[in-house]
mmCIF file of C-alpha atoms in Angstrom:
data_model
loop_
_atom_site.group_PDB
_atom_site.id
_atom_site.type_symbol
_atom_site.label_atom_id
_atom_site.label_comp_id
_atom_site.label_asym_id
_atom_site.label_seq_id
_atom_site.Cartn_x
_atom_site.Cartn_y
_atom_site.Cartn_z
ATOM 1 C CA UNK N 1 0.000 0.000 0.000
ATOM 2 C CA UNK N 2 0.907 3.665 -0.176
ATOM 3 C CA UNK N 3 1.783 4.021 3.041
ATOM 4 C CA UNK N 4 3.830 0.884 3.340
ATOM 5 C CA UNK N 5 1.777 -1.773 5.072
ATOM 6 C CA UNK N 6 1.640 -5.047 3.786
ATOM 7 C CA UNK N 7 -1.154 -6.819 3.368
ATOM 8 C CA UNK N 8 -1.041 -10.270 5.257
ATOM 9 C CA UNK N 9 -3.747 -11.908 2.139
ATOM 10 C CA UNK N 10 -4.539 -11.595 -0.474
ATOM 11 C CA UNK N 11 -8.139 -13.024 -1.746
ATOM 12 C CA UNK N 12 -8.217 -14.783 -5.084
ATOM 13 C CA UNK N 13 -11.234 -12.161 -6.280
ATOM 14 C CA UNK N 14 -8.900 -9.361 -5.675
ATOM 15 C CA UNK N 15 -5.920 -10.891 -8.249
ATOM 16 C CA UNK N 16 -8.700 -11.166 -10.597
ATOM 17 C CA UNK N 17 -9.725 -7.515 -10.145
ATOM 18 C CA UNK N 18 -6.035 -6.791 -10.077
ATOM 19 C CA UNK N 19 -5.468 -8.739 -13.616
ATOM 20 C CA UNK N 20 -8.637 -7.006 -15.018
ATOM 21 C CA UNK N 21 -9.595 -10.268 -16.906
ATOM 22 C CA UNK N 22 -12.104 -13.336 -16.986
ATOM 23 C CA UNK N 23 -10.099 -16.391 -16.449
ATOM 24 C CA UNK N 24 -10.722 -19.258 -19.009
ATOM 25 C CA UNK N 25 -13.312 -22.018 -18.567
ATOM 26 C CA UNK N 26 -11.431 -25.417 -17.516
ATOM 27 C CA UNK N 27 -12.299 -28.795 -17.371
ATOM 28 C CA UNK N 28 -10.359 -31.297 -14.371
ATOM 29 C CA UNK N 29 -9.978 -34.490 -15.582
ATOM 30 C CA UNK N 30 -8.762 -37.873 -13.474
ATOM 31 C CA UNK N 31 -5.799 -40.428 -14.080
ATOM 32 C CA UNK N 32 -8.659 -42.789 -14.199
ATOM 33 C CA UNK N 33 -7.548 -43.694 -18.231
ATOM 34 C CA UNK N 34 -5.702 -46.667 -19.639
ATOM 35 C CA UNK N 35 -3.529 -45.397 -22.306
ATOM 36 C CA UNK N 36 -1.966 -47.916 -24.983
ATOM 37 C CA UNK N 37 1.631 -45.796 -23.955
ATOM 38 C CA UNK N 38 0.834 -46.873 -19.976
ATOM 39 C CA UNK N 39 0.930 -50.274 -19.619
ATOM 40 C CA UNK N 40 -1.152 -50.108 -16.395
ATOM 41 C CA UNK N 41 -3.209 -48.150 -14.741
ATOM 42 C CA UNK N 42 -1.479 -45.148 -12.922
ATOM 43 C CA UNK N 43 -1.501 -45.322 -9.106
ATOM 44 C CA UNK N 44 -0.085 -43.002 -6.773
ATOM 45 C CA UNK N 45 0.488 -40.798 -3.597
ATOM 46 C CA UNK N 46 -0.712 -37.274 -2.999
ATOM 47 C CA UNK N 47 0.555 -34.647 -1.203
ATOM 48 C CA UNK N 48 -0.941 -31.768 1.417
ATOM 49 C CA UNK N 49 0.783 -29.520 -1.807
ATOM 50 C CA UNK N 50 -1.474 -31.262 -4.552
ATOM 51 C CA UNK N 51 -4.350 -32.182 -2.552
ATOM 52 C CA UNK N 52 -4.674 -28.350 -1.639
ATOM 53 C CA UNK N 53 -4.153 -27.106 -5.461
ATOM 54 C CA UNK N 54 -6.772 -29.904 -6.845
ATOM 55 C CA UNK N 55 -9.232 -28.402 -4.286
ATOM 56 C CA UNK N 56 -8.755 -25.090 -5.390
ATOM 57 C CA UNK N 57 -8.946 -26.439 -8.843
ATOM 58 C CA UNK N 58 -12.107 -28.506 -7.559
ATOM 59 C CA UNK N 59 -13.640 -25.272 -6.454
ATOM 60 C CA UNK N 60 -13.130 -22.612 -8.640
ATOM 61 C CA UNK N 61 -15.942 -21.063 -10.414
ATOM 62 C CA UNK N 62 -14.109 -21.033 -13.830
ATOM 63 C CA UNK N 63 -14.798 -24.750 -13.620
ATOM 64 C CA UNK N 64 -16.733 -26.518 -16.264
ATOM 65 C CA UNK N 65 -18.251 -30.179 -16.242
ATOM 66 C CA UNK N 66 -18.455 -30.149 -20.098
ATOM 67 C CA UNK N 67 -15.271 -30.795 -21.872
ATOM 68 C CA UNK N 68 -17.217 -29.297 -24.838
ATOM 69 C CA UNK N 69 -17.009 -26.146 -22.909
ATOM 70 C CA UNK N 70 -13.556 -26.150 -21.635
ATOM 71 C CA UNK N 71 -10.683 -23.021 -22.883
ATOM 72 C CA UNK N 72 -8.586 -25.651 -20.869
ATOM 73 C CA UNK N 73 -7.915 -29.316 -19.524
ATOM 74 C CA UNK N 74 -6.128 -30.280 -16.591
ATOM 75 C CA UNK N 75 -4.983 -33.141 -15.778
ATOM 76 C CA UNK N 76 -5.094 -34.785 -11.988
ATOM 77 C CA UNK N 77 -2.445 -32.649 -9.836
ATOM 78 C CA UNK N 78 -1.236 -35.200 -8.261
ATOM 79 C CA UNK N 79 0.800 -36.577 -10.611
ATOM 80 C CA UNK N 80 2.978 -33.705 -10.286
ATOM 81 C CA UNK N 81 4.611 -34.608 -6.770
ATOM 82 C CA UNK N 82 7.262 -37.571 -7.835
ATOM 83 C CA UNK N 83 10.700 -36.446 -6.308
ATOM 84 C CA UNK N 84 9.873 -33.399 -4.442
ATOM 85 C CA UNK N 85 12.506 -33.746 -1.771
ATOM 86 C CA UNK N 86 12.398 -33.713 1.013
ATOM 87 C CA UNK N 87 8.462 -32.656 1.469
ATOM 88 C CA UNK N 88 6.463 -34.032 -0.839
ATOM 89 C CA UNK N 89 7.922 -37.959 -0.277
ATOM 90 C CA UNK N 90 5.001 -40.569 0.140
ATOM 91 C CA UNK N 91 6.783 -42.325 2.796
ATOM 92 C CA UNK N 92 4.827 -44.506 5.182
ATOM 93 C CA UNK N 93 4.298 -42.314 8.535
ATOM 94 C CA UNK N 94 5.683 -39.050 6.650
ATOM 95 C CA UNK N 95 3.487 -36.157 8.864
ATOM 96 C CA UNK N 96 3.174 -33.737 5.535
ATOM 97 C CA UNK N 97 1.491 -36.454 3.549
ATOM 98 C CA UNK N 98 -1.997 -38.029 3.231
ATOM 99 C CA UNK N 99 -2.233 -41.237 2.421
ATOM 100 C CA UNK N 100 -4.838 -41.456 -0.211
ATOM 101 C CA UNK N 101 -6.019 -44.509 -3.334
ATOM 102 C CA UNK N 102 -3.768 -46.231 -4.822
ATOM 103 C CA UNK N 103 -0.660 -45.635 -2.521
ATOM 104 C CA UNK N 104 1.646 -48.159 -2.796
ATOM 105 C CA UNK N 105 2.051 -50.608 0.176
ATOM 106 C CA UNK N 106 5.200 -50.219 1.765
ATOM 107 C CA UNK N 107 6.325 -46.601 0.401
ATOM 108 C CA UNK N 108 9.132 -45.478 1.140
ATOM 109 C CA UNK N 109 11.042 -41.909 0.655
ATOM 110 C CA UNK N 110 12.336 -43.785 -2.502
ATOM 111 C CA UNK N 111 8.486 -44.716 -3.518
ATOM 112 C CA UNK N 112 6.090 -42.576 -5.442
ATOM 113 C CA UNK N 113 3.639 -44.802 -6.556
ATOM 114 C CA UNK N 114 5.279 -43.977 -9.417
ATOM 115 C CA UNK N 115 6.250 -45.217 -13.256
ATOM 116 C CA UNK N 116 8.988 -42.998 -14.406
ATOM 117 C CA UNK N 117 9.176 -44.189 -18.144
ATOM 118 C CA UNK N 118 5.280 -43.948 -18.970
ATOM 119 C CA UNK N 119 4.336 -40.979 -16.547
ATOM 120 C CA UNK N 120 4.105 -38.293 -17.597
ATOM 121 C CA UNK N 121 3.651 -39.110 -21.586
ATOM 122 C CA UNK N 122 5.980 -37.898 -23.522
ATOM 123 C CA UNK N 123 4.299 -35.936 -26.579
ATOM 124 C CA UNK N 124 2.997 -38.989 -28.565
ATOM 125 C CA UNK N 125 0.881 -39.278 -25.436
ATOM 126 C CA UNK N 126 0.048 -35.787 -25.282
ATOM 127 C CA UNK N 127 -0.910 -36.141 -28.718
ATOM 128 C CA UNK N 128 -3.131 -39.564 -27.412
ATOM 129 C CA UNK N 129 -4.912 -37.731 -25.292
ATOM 130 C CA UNK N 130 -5.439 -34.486 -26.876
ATOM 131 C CA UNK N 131 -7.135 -37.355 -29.496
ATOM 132 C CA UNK N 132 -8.975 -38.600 -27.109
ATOM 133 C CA UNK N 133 -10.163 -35.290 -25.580
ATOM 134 C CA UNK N 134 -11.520 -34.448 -29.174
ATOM 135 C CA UNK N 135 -12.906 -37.376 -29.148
ATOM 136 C CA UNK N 136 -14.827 -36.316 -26.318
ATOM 137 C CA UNK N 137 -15.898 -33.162 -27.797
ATOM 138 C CA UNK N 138 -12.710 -30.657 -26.837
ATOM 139 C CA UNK N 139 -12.400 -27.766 -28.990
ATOM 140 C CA UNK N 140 -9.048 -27.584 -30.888
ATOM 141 C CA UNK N 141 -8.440 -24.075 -29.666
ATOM 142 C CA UNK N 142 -7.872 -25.359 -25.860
ATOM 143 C CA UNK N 143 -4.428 -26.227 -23.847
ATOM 144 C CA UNK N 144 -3.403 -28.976 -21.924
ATOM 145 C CA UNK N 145 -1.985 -28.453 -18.709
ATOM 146 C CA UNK N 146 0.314 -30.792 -17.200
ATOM 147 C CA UNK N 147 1.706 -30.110 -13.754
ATOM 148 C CA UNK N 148 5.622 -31.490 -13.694
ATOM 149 C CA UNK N 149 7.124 -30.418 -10.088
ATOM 150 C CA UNK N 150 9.829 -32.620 -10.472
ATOM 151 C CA UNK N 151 13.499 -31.010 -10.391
ATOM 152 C CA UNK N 152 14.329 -31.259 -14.004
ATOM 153 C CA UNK N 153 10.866 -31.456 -15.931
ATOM 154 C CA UNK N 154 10.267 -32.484 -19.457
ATOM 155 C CA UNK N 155 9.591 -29.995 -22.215
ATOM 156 C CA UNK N 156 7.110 -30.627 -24.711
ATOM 157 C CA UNK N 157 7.143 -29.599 -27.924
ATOM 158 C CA UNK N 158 3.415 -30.354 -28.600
ATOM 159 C CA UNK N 159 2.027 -26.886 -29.170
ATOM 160 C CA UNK N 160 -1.639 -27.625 -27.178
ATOM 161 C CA UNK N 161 0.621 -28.567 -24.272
ATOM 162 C CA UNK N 162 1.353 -25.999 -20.855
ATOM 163 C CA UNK N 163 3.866 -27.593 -18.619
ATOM 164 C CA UNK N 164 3.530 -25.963 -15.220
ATOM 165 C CA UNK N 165 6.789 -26.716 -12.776
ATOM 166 C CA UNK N 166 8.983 -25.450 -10.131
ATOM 167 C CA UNK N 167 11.955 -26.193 -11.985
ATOM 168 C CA UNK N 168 11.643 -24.747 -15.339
ATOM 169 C CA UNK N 169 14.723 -23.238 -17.339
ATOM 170 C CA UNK N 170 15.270 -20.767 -19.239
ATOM 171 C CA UNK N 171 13.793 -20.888 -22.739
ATOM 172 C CA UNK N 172 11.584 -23.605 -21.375
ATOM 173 C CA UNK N 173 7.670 -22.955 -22.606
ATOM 174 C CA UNK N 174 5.580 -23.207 -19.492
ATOM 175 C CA UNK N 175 4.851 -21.684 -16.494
ATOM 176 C CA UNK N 176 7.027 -21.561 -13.956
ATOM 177 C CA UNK N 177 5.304 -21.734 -10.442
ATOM 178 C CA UNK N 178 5.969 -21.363 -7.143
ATOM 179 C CA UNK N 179 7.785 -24.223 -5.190
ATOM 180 C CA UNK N 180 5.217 -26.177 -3.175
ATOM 181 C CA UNK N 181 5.421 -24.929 0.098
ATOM 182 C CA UNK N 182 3.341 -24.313 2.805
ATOM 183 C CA UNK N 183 3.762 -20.796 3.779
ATOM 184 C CA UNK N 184 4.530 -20.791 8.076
ATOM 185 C CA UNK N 185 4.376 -17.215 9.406
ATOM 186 C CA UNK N 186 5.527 -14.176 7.831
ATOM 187 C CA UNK N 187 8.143 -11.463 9.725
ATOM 188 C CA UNK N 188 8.119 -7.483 9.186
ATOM 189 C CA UNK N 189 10.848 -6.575 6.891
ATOM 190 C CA UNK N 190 12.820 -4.405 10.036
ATOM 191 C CA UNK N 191 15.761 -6.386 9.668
ATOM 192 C CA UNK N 192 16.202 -5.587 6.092
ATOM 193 C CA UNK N 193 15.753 -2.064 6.428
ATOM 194 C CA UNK N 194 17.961 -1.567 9.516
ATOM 195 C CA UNK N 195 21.992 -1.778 9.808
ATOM 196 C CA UNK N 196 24.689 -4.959 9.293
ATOM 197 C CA UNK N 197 23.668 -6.281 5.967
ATOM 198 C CA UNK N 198 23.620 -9.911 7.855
ATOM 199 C CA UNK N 199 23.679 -12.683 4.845
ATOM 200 C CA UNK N 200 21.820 -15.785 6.286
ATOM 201 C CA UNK N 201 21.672 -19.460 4.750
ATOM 202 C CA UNK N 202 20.882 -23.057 6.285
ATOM 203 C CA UNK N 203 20.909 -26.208 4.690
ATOM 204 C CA UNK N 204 22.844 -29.617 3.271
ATOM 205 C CA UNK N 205 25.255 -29.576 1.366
ATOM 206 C CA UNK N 206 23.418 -30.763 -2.064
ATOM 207 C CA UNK N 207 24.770 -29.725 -4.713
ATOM 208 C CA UNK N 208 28.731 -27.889 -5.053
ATOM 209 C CA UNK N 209 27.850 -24.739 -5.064
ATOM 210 C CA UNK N 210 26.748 -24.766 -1.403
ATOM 211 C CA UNK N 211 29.854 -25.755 0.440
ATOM 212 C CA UNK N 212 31.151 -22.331 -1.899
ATOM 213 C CA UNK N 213 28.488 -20.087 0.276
ATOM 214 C CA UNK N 214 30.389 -20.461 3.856
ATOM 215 C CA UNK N 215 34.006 -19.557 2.034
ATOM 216 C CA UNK N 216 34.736 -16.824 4.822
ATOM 217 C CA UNK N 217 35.623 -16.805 8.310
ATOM 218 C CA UNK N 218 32.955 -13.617 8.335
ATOM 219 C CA UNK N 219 30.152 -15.211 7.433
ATOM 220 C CA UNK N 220 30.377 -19.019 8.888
ATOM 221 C CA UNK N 221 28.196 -17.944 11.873
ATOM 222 C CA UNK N 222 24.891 -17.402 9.481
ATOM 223 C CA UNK N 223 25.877 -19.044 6.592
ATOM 224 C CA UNK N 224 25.794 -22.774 7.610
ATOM 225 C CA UNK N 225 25.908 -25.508 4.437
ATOM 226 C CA UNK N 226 25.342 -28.350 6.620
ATOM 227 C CA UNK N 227 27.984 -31.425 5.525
ATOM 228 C CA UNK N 228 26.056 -34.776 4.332
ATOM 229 C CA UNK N 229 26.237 -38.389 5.982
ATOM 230 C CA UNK N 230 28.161 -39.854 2.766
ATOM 231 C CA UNK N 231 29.908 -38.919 -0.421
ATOM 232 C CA UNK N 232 30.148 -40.720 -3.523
ATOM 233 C CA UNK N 233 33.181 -41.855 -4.533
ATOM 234 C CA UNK N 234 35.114 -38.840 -6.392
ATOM 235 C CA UNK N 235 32.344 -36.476 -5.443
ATOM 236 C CA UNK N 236 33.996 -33.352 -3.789
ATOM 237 C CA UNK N 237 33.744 -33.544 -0.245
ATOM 238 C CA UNK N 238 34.002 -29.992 2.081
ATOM 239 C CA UNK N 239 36.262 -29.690 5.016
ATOM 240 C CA UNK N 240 34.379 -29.021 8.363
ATOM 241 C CA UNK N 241 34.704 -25.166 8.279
ATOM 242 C CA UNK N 242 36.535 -25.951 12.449
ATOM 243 C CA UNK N 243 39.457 -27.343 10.072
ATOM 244 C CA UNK N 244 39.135 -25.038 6.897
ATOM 245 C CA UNK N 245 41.297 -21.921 6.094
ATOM 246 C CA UNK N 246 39.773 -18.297 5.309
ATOM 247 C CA UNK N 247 38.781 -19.037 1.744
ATOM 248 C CA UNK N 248 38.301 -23.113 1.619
ATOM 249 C CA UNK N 249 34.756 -24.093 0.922
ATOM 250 C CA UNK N 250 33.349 -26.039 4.045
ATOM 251 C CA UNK N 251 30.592 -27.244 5.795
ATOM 252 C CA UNK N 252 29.644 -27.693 9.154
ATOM 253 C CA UNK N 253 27.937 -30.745 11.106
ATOM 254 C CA UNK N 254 24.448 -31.142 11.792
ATOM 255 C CA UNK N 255 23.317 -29.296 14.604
ATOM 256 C CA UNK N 256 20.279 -27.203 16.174
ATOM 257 C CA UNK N 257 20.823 -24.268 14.640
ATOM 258 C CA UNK N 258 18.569 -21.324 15.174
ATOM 259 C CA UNK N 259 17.636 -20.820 11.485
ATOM 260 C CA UNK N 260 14.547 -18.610 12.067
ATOM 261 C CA UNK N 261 16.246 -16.870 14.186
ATOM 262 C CA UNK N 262 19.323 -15.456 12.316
ATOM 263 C CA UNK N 263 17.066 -15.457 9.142
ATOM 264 C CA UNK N 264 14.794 -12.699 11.030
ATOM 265 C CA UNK N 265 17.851 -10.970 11.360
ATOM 266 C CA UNK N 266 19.217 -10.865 8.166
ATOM 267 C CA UNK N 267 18.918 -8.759 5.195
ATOM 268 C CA UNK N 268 19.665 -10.934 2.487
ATOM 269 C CA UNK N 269 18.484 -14.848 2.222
ATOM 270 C CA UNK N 270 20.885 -16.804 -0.085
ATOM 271 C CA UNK N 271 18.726 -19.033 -2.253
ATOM 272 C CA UNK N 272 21.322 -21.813 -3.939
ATOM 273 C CA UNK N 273 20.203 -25.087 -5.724
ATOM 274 C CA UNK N 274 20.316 -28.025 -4.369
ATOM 275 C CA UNK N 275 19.839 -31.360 -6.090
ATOM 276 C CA UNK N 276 17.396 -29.217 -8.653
ATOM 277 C CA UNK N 277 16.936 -25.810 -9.550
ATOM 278 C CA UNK N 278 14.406 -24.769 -7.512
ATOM 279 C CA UNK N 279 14.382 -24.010 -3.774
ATOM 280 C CA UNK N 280 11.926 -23.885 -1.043
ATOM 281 C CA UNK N 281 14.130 -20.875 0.762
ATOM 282 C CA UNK N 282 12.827 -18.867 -1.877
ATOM 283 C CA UNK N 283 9.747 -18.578 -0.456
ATOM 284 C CA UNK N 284 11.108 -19.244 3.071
ATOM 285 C CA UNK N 285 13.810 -16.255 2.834
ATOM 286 C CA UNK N 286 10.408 -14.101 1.714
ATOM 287 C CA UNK N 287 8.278 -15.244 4.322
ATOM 288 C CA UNK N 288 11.277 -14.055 6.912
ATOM 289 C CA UNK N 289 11.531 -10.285 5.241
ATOM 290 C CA UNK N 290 14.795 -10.644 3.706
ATOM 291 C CA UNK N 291 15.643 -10.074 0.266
ATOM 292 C CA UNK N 292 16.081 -13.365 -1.705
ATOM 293 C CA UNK N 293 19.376 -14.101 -3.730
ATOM 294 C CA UNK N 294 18.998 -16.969 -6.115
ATOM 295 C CA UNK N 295 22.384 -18.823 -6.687
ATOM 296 C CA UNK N 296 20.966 -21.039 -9.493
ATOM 297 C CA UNK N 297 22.043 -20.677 -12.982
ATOM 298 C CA UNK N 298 18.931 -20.449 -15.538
ATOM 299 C CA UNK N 299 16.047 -20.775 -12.716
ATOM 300 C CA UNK N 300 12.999 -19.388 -13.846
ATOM 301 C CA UNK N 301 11.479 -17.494 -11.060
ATOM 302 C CA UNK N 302 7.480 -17.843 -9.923
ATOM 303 C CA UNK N 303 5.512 -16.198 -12.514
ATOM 304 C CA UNK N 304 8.177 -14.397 -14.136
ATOM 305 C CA UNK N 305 6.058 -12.805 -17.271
ATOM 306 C CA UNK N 306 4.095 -11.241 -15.191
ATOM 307 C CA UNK N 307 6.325 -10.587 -12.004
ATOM 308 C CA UNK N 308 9.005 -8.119 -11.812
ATOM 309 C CA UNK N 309 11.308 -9.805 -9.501
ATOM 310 C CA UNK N 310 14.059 -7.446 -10.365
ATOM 311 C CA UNK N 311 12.272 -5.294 -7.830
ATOM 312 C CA UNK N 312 12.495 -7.750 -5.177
ATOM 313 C CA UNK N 313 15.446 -10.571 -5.598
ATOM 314 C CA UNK N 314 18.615 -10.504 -6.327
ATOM 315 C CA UNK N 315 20.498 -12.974 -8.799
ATOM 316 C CA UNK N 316 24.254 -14.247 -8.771
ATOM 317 C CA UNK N 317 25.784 -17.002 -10.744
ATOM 318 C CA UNK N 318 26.724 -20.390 -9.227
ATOM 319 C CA UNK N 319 30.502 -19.899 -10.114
ATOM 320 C CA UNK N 320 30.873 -16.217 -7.949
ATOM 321 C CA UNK N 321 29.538 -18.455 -4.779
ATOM 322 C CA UNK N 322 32.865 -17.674 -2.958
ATOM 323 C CA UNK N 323 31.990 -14.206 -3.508
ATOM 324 C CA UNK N 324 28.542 -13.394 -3.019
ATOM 325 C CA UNK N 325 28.244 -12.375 0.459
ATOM 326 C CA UNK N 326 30.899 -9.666 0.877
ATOM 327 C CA UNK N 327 29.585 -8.198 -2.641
ATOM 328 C CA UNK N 328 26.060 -8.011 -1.094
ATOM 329 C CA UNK N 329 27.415 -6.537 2.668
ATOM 330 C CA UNK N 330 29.820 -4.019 0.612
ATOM 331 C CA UNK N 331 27.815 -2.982 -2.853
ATOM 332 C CA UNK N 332 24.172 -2.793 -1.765
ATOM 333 C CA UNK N 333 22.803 0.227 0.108
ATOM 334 C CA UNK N 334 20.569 -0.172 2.736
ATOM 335 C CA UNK N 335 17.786 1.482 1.306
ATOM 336 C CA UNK N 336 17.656 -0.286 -1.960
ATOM 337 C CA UNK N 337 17.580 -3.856 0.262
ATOM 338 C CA UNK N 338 14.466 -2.353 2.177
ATOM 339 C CA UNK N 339 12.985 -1.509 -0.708
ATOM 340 C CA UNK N 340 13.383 -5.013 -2.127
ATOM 341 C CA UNK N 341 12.377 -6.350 1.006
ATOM 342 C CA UNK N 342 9.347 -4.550 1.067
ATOM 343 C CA UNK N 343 8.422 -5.460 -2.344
ATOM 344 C CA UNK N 344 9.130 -9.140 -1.461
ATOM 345 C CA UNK N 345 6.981 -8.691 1.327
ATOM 346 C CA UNK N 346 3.740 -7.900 -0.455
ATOM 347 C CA UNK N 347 4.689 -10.998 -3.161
ATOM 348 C CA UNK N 348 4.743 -13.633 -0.479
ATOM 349 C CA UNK N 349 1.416 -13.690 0.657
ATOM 350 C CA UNK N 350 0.310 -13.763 -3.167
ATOM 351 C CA UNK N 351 2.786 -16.902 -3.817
ATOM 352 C CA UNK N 352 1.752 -19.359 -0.681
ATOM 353 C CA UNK N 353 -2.096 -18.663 -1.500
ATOM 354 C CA UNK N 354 -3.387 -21.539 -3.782
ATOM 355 C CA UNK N 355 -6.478 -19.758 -4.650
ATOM 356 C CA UNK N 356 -4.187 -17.039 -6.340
ATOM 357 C CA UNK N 357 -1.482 -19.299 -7.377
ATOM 358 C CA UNK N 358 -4.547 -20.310 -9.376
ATOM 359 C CA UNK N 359 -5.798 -17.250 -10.690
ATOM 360 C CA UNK N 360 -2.300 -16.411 -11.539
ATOM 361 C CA UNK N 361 -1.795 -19.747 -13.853
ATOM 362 C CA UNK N 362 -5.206 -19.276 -15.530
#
């Protein structure tokens, strides 16, 4: 707002308002089909992420029951949610999971109820079902949405065909969403708009880059990569940062670390890939009222036709790791990082609502 309060919701009426245009008429179909390129029936898992987007999908007055009326299909959105670690696993006992038909007895973190060479189709099924669709009555004017949330997605070159993902790449035709994460509470931006330029990051040490992050005596204390249980061998291993020189990339053992805390103090919130391209500390360093910076070469942020995020995150490439924190404490003024903050600020909210997540896709 004008006078610099952030709203805490948004309502899904008001994006449409905001947009100034009629969503398209859609049509939710099941994995209930047997396909000649599936050679049986598709069973899986579904997560609190997908079960809360299908009923938003399930609910939304756009909706049509007449395929011969849809502008759009969807297909079921739970066949999005193979491999999103570590929240979205369908393991047996997992608390942010809901055990629903057709999950697999016995899943474990390393079971989705899942066929990874016949689901998703590649285009010649897009292609079957856009048949079968017409079949049905579907206009040839209308798109196929597919939700792929998995960390590298695949690109379709069927024209009728939307990919929506968390992962998407540059020059990849879809739209990129946010990561599926439930939004926990949100912080004032007061951290980001006062003195020290603190540069905050937790997590494991998934991908290189990471270990890169903590290359500084100055900023071991917030930024902790946190060293895995096992290495491959010939994988690069960190030294613990207790045995590493000024410089050395290093990680630091696991440990109760007060993450919110020192992320409610910081300015910035280092957003580096891990074993994909996407992040769930994008949203997390958001929610905290810091000012994201996303170490992940070709990452296609939420939304980014219609988002600005140039007004809001920063962006560094994966090979100036080593030097991204003192170039943030030393080369951005405080003002500019409050006023990214506080643009970041009034995104969140928007992001971790479904019903506008929605809106937003349509």
């Amino acid at each position: 707002r004008a006078d610099g309060e952030v709203r805490a919701e948004f309502r899904a009426s008001e994006v449409v308002e905001a947009l100034g245009e009629t969503p398209p008429r859609f049509y939710l179909t099941a994995v209930s089909w047997r396909s000649p390129h599936v050679s049986r029936r598709w069973r899986g898992c579904e997560s609190k992420w997908s079960h809360a987007m299908y009923d938003a999908l399930a609910t939304h007055p756009a909706r049509v029951f007449d395929i011969r009326d849809a502008d759009v299909v969807f297909l079921d959105v739970e066949t999005a949610q193979e491999r999103n670690w570590p929240r979205m696993h369908a393991g047996a006992g997992t608390a942010n999971m809901r055990r629903w038909r057709g999950c697999l007895p016995g899943a474990t973190n390393d079971t989705y109820g899942w066929f990874p060479d016949k689901w998703p189709p590649r285009d010649h099924g897009y292609l079957w079902l856009l048949e079968k669709f017409g079949a049905q009555g579907l206009r040839s004017h209308a798109k196929l949405v597919v939700f792929d949330m998995r960390g590298s997605p695949r690109p379709s070159a069927v024209e009728r065909v939307v990919v929506a993902g968390a992962a998407l790449e540059d020059g990849y035709r879809g739209v990129p969403l946010p990561t599926p994460r439930f939004p926990g509470p949100r912080y004032p931006v007061e951290a980001a708009c006062a003195s020290g330029g603190i540069v905050a990051f937790r997590g494991r040490d998934t991908h290189i880059v990471r270990p890169f992050l903590s290359a500084s005596v100055k900023t071991r204390n917030t930024i902790m990569t946190i060293c895995r249980d096992a290495y491959d061998i010939g994988e690069f291993r960190p030294k613990l940062c207790e045995d590493a020189d000024d410089g050395v990339p290093c990680c630091v053992p696991d440990g109760d670390f007060p993450y919110a805390d020192f992320m409610r103090n910081a300015t910035f919130g280092l957003v580096p890939r891990g074993h994909s391209r996407f992040s769930y500390r994008f949203l997390e360093v958001l929610d905290h009222g810091a000012v994201p910076v996303v170490v992940s070469d070709g990452w296609r942020l939420p939304f980014d036709d219609i988002i600005d995020w140039a007004g809001a995150a920063f962006r560094a490439f994966e090979g100036d790791a080593p030097h991204i924190a003192g170039a943030l404490r030393s080369a951005i003024p405080q003002d500019l990082a409050c006023r990214m903050a506080r643009r970041g600020a009034a995104l969140a909210p928007l992001l971790g609502n479904f019903e506008a997540v929605l809106e937003l896709l349509l």
